[in-house]
Amino acid sequence: LVHIGINCENQEEATRSAKLVSALFGLEFKPGNKSTFSGADFEFMHSPYYGKNGHIAIETNFIKRAEAYLKSKGIKFIEESKKLDAKGNYAAVYIDGDVGGLAVHLLQKK
């Protein structure tokens, strides 16, 4: 588990929430373009994204292997959610479906 993402209605709500969590737990406040982080553990989305409430991010050493393994177990992925890093390497993908209102996505460990 690398972080929990929380869907917010807008950037203002995300900023307010991230600042509160940062103050409560002594975490670094890190604003970004699409989301704002409190430390590395909490991501506040500037607008709703996958998952009713947000997402769980799972980091893996080998994202292609993790995806192939989960597909062999019958898990489906949202193909249009695949992201590449600046070098064109496979970096992230969301699983099709959610867990208690939270989407799940795999992230390639850097």
Coordinates of N, CA and C in Angstrom, one line a residue:
L1 N 0.9 -1.2 0.0 CA 0.0 0.0 0.0 C 0.9 1.2 0.0
V2 N 0.7 2.1 -1.0 CA 1.6 3.3 -1.1 C 0.9 4.5 -0.7
H3 N -0.4 4.6 -1.0 CA -1.2 5.8 -0.5 C -2.7 5.5 -0.7
I4 N -3.5 6.4 0.0 CA -4.9 6.4 -0.1 C -5.3 7.7 -0.8
G5 N -6.1 7.6 -1.9 CA -6.6 8.8 -2.6 C -8.0 9.1 -2.2
I6 N -8.3 10.4 -1.9 CA -9.6 10.8 -1.5 C -10.2 11.7 -2.5
N7 N -11.3 11.4 -3.1 CA -12.0 12.3 -4.1 C -12.5 13.5 -3.4
C8 N -12.2 14.7 -4.0 CA -12.8 15.9 -3.5 C -13.5 16.6 -4.6
E9 N -14.4 17.5 -4.3 CA -15.2 18.1 -5.3 C -14.4 19.1 -6.2
N10 N -13.4 19.7 -5.5 CA -12.6 20.8 -6.2 C -11.3 21.0 -5.5
Q11 N -10.5 21.8 -6.1 CA -9.1 22.1 -5.6 C -9.2 22.7 -4.2
E12 N -10.1 23.6 -4.0 CA -10.2 24.2 -2.7 C -10.5 23.2 -1.6
E13 N -11.4 22.3 -1.8 CA -11.7 21.2 -0.8 C -10.5 20.3 -0.6
A14 N -9.8 20.0 -1.7 CA -8.6 19.2 -1.6 C -7.5 19.8 -0.8
T15 N -7.3 21.1 -1.0 CA -6.3 21.9 -0.3 C -6.6 22.0 1.2
R16 N -7.9 22.3 1.5 CA -8.3 22.4 2.9 C -8.1 21.1 3.6
S17 N -8.5 20.0 2.9 CA -8.4 18.7 3.6 C -7.0 18.2 3.8
A18 N -6.1 18.5 2.7 CA -4.7 18.1 2.8 C -4.0 18.9 3.9
K19 N -4.3 20.2 4.0 CA -3.7 21.0 5.1 C -4.1 20.5 6.5
L20 N -5.4 20.1 6.6 CA -5.8 19.6 7.9 C -5.1 18.3 8.3
V21 N -5.0 17.4 7.4 CA -4.3 16.1 7.6 C -2.8 16.3 7.9
S22 N -2.2 17.3 7.1 CA -0.8 17.6 7.3 C -0.6 18.1 8.7
A23 N -1.5 19.0 9.2 CA -1.4 19.6 10.5 C -1.6 18.6 11.6
L24 N -2.6 17.7 11.4 CA -2.9 16.7 12.4 C -1.8 15.7 12.6
F25 N -1.1 15.3 11.6 CA -0.1 14.3 11.7 C 1.3 14.7 11.4
G26 N 1.6 16.0 11.3 CA 2.9 16.6 11.0 C 3.5 16.1 9.7
L27 N 2.6 16.1 8.7 CA 3.1 15.7 7.3 C 3.3 16.9 6.4
E28 N 4.2 16.7 5.5 CA 4.5 17.8 4.5 C 3.3 18.0 3.6
F29 N 2.9 19.2 3.4 CA 1.8 19.6 2.5 C 2.4 19.8 1.1
K30 N 1.9 19.1 0.1 CA 2.5 19.1 -1.2 C 1.4 19.3 -2.3
P31 N 1.2 20.6 -2.7 CA 0.2 20.9 -3.7 C 0.7 20.4 -5.1
G32 N -0.3 20.0 -5.9 CA 0.1 19.6 -7.3 C -0.9 20.1 -8.3
N33 N -0.8 19.6 -9.5 CA -1.7 20.1 -10.6 C -3.1 19.4 -10.5
K34 N -3.1 18.1 -10.3 CA -4.4 17.3 -10.3 C -4.8 16.8 -8.9
S35 N -3.8 16.9 -7.9 CA -4.1 16.5 -6.6 C -3.1 17.1 -5.6
T36 N -3.4 17.0 -4.3 CA -2.6 17.6 -3.3 C -2.3 16.5 -2.3
F37 N -1.0 16.4 -1.9 CA -0.7 15.3 -0.9 C -0.4 15.9 0.4
S38 N -0.7 15.0 1.4 CA -0.2 15.2 2.8 C 0.8 14.1 3.0
G39 N 2.0 14.4 3.1 CA 3.1 13.4 3.1 C 3.0 12.6 1.8
A40 N 3.4 11.3 1.9 CA 3.3 10.4 0.8 C 2.0 9.5 0.9
D41 N 1.3 9.6 2.1 CA 0.3 8.7 2.4 C -1.1 9.0 2.0
F42 N -1.4 10.3 1.9 CA -2.7 10.8 1.6 C -2.7 11.7 0.4
E43 N -3.5 11.3 -0.6 CA -3.7 12.1 -1.8 C -5.1 12.6 -1.9
F44 N -5.3 13.9 -2.1 CA -6.6 14.5 -2.2 C -6.8 15.0 -3.6
M45 N -7.7 14.4 -4.3 CA -7.9 14.7 -5.7 C -8.6 16.0 -5.9
H46 N -8.2 16.8 -6.9 CA -8.9 18.1 -7.1 C -10.2 18.0 -7.7
S47 N -10.6 16.8 -8.3 CA -11.9 16.5 -8.8 C -12.1 15.0 -8.7
P48 N -13.4 14.6 -8.6 CA -13.6 13.1 -8.5 C -13.0 12.4 -9.6
Y49 N -12.4 11.2 -9.3 CA -11.7 10.4 -10.3 C -12.3 9.0 -10.1
Y50 N -11.6 7.9 -10.5 CA -12.1 6.6 -10.3 C -12.4 6.3 -8.9
G51 N -13.4 5.5 -8.7 CA -13.9 5.1 -7.3 C -14.9 6.2 -6.8
K52 N -15.9 5.7 -6.2 CA -16.9 6.6 -5.7 C -16.3 7.6 -4.7
N53 N -15.5 7.1 -3.8 CA -14.9 7.9 -2.7 C -13.4 8.2 -2.9
G54 N -12.7 7.4 -3.8 CA -11.3 7.6 -4.0 C -10.7 6.3 -4.4
H55 N -9.4 6.2 -4.0 CA -8.7 5.0 -4.5 C -7.6 4.5 -3.5
I56 N -7.2 3.3 -3.7 CA -6.1 2.7 -2.9 C -5.1 2.4 -4.0
A57 N -3.9 2.9 -3.7 CA -2.7 2.7 -4.6 C -1.8 1.7 -4.1
I58 N -1.6 0.6 -4.9 CA -0.7 -0.5 -4.5 C 0.6 -0.4 -5.4
E59 N 1.7 -0.3 -4.8 CA 3.0 -0.2 -5.6 C 3.5 -1.6 -5.8
T60 N 4.1 -1.8 -6.9 CA 4.6 -3.1 -7.3 C 6.0 -3.0 -8.0
N61 N 6.8 -4.0 -7.8 CA 8.1 -3.9 -8.4 C 8.0 -4.2 -9.9
F62 N 7.0 -4.9 -10.4 CA 6.9 -5.3 -11.8 C 5.4 -5.2 -12.2
I63 N 5.0 -4.0 -12.6 CA 3.6 -3.8 -12.9 C 3.0 -4.7 -14.0
K64 N 3.8 -5.0 -15.0 CA 3.3 -5.9 -16.0 C 3.1 -7.3 -15.5
R65 N 4.0 -7.8 -14.6 CA 3.8 -9.1 -14.0 C 2.6 -9.1 -13.1
A66 N 2.4 -8.0 -12.3 CA 1.3 -8.0 -11.4 C 0.0 -8.0 -12.2
E67 N -0.1 -7.2 -13.2 CA -1.3 -7.2 -14.1 C -1.6 -8.5 -14.7
A68 N -0.5 -9.2 -15.2 CA -0.7 -10.5 -15.8 C -1.2 -11.5 -14.8
Y69 N -0.6 -11.5 -13.6 CA -1.1 -12.4 -12.5 C -2.5 -12.2 -12.1
L70 N -2.9 -10.9 -11.9 CA -4.3 -10.6 -11.6 C -5.3 -11.0 -12.7
K71 N -4.8 -10.7 -13.9 CA -5.7 -11.1 -15.1 C -5.9 -12.7 -15.1
S72 N -4.9 -13.4 -14.7 CA -5.0 -14.9 -14.6 C -6.0 -15.3 -13.6
K73 N -6.3 -14.4 -12.6 CA -7.2 -14.7 -11.6 C -8.6 -14.2 -11.9
G74 N -8.8 -13.6 -13.2 CA -10.1 -13.2 -13.6 C -10.3 -11.7 -13.4
I75 N -9.3 -10.9 -12.9 CA -9.4 -9.5 -12.6 C -9.3 -8.8 -14.0
K76 N -10.2 -7.8 -14.1 CA -10.2 -7.0 -15.3 C -9.6 -5.6 -15.0
F77 N -9.1 -4.9 -16.0 CA -8.5 -3.6 -15.8 C -9.2 -2.6 -16.7
I78 N -9.1 -1.3 -16.4 CA -9.6 -0.2 -17.2 C -8.5 0.2 -18.1
E79 N -8.6 -0.3 -19.3 CA -7.5 0.0 -20.3 C -7.2 1.4 -20.5
E80 N -8.2 2.3 -20.5 CA -8.0 3.7 -20.8 C -7.4 4.4 -19.6
S81 N -7.2 3.7 -18.4 CA -6.6 4.3 -17.2 C -5.1 4.1 -17.2
K82 N -4.6 3.3 -18.2 CA -3.1 3.1 -18.2 C -2.4 4.4 -18.4
K83 N -1.3 4.5 -17.6 CA -0.5 5.7 -17.7 C 1.0 5.3 -18.0
L84 N 1.7 6.2 -18.7 CA 3.1 6.0 -19.0 C 3.8 7.1 -18.3
D85 N 5.1 6.8 -17.9 CA 5.9 7.9 -17.3 C 6.5 8.7 -18.4
A86 N 7.4 9.7 -18.0 CA 8.0 10.6 -19.0 C 8.9 9.8 -20.0
K87 N 9.4 8.7 -19.6 CA 10.3 7.9 -20.5 C 9.5 6.9 -21.3
G88 N 8.1 6.9 -21.1 CA 7.3 5.9 -21.9 C 7.1 4.6 -21.3
N89 N 7.6 4.4 -20.0 CA 7.4 3.1 -19.3 C 6.1 3.1 -18.7
Y90 N 5.5 1.9 -18.6 CA 4.2 1.6 -18.0 C 4.3 1.9 -16.5
A91 N 3.4 2.9 -16.1 CA 3.5 3.4 -14.7 C 2.3 3.1 -13.8
A92 N 1.1 3.0 -14.4 CA -0.1 2.9 -13.5 C -1.2 2.3 -14.3
V93 N -2.2 1.6 -13.6 CA -3.4 1.2 -14.2 C -4.4 0.9 -13.1
Y94 N -5.7 1.2 -13.4 CA -6.8 0.9 -12.4 C -7.4 -0.4 -12.7
I95 N -7.8 -1.1 -11.6 CA -8.6 -2.4 -11.7 C -10.0 -2.0 -12.0
D96 N -10.7 -2.7 -12.8 CA -12.1 -2.5 -13.1 C -13.0 -2.9 -11.9
G97 N -13.6 -2.0 -11.2 CA -14.4 -2.3 -10.0 C -13.9 -1.6 -8.8
D98 N -14.5 -1.7 -7.7 CA -14.1 -1.1 -6.5 C -14.2 -1.9 -5.3
V99 N -13.7 -1.5 -4.2 CA -13.7 -2.1 -2.9 C -14.3 -1.1 -1.9
G100 N -15.5 -1.3 -1.5 CA -16.1 -0.4 -0.6 C -16.1 1.1 -1.0
G101 N -16.3 1.3 -2.3 CA -16.4 2.7 -2.9 C -15.0 3.2 -3.2
L102 N -14.0 2.4 -3.1 CA -12.6 2.8 -3.4 C -12.1 2.0 -4.6
A103 N -11.6 2.7 -5.6 CA -11.0 2.1 -6.8 C -9.6 1.6 -6.3
V104 N -9.0 0.7 -7.0 CA -7.7 0.2 -6.7 C -6.8 0.3 -8.0
H105 N -5.6 0.9 -7.8 CA -4.7 1.0 -8.9 C -3.3 0.5 -8.5
L106 N -2.7 0.0 -9.5 CA -1.3 -0.5 -9.4 C -0.4 0.6 -9.9
L107 N 0.7 0.8 -9.2 CA 1.7 1.8 -9.5 C 3.1 1.0 -9.6
Q108 N 3.8 1.3 -10.7 CA 5.1 0.8 -10.8 C 6.1 1.5 -9.8
K109 N 6.8 0.7 -9.0 CA 7.7 1.2 -8.1 C 8.9 1.8 -8.8
K110 N 9.3 3.0 -8.4 CA 10.4 3.7 -9.1 C 11.7 3.3 -8.6

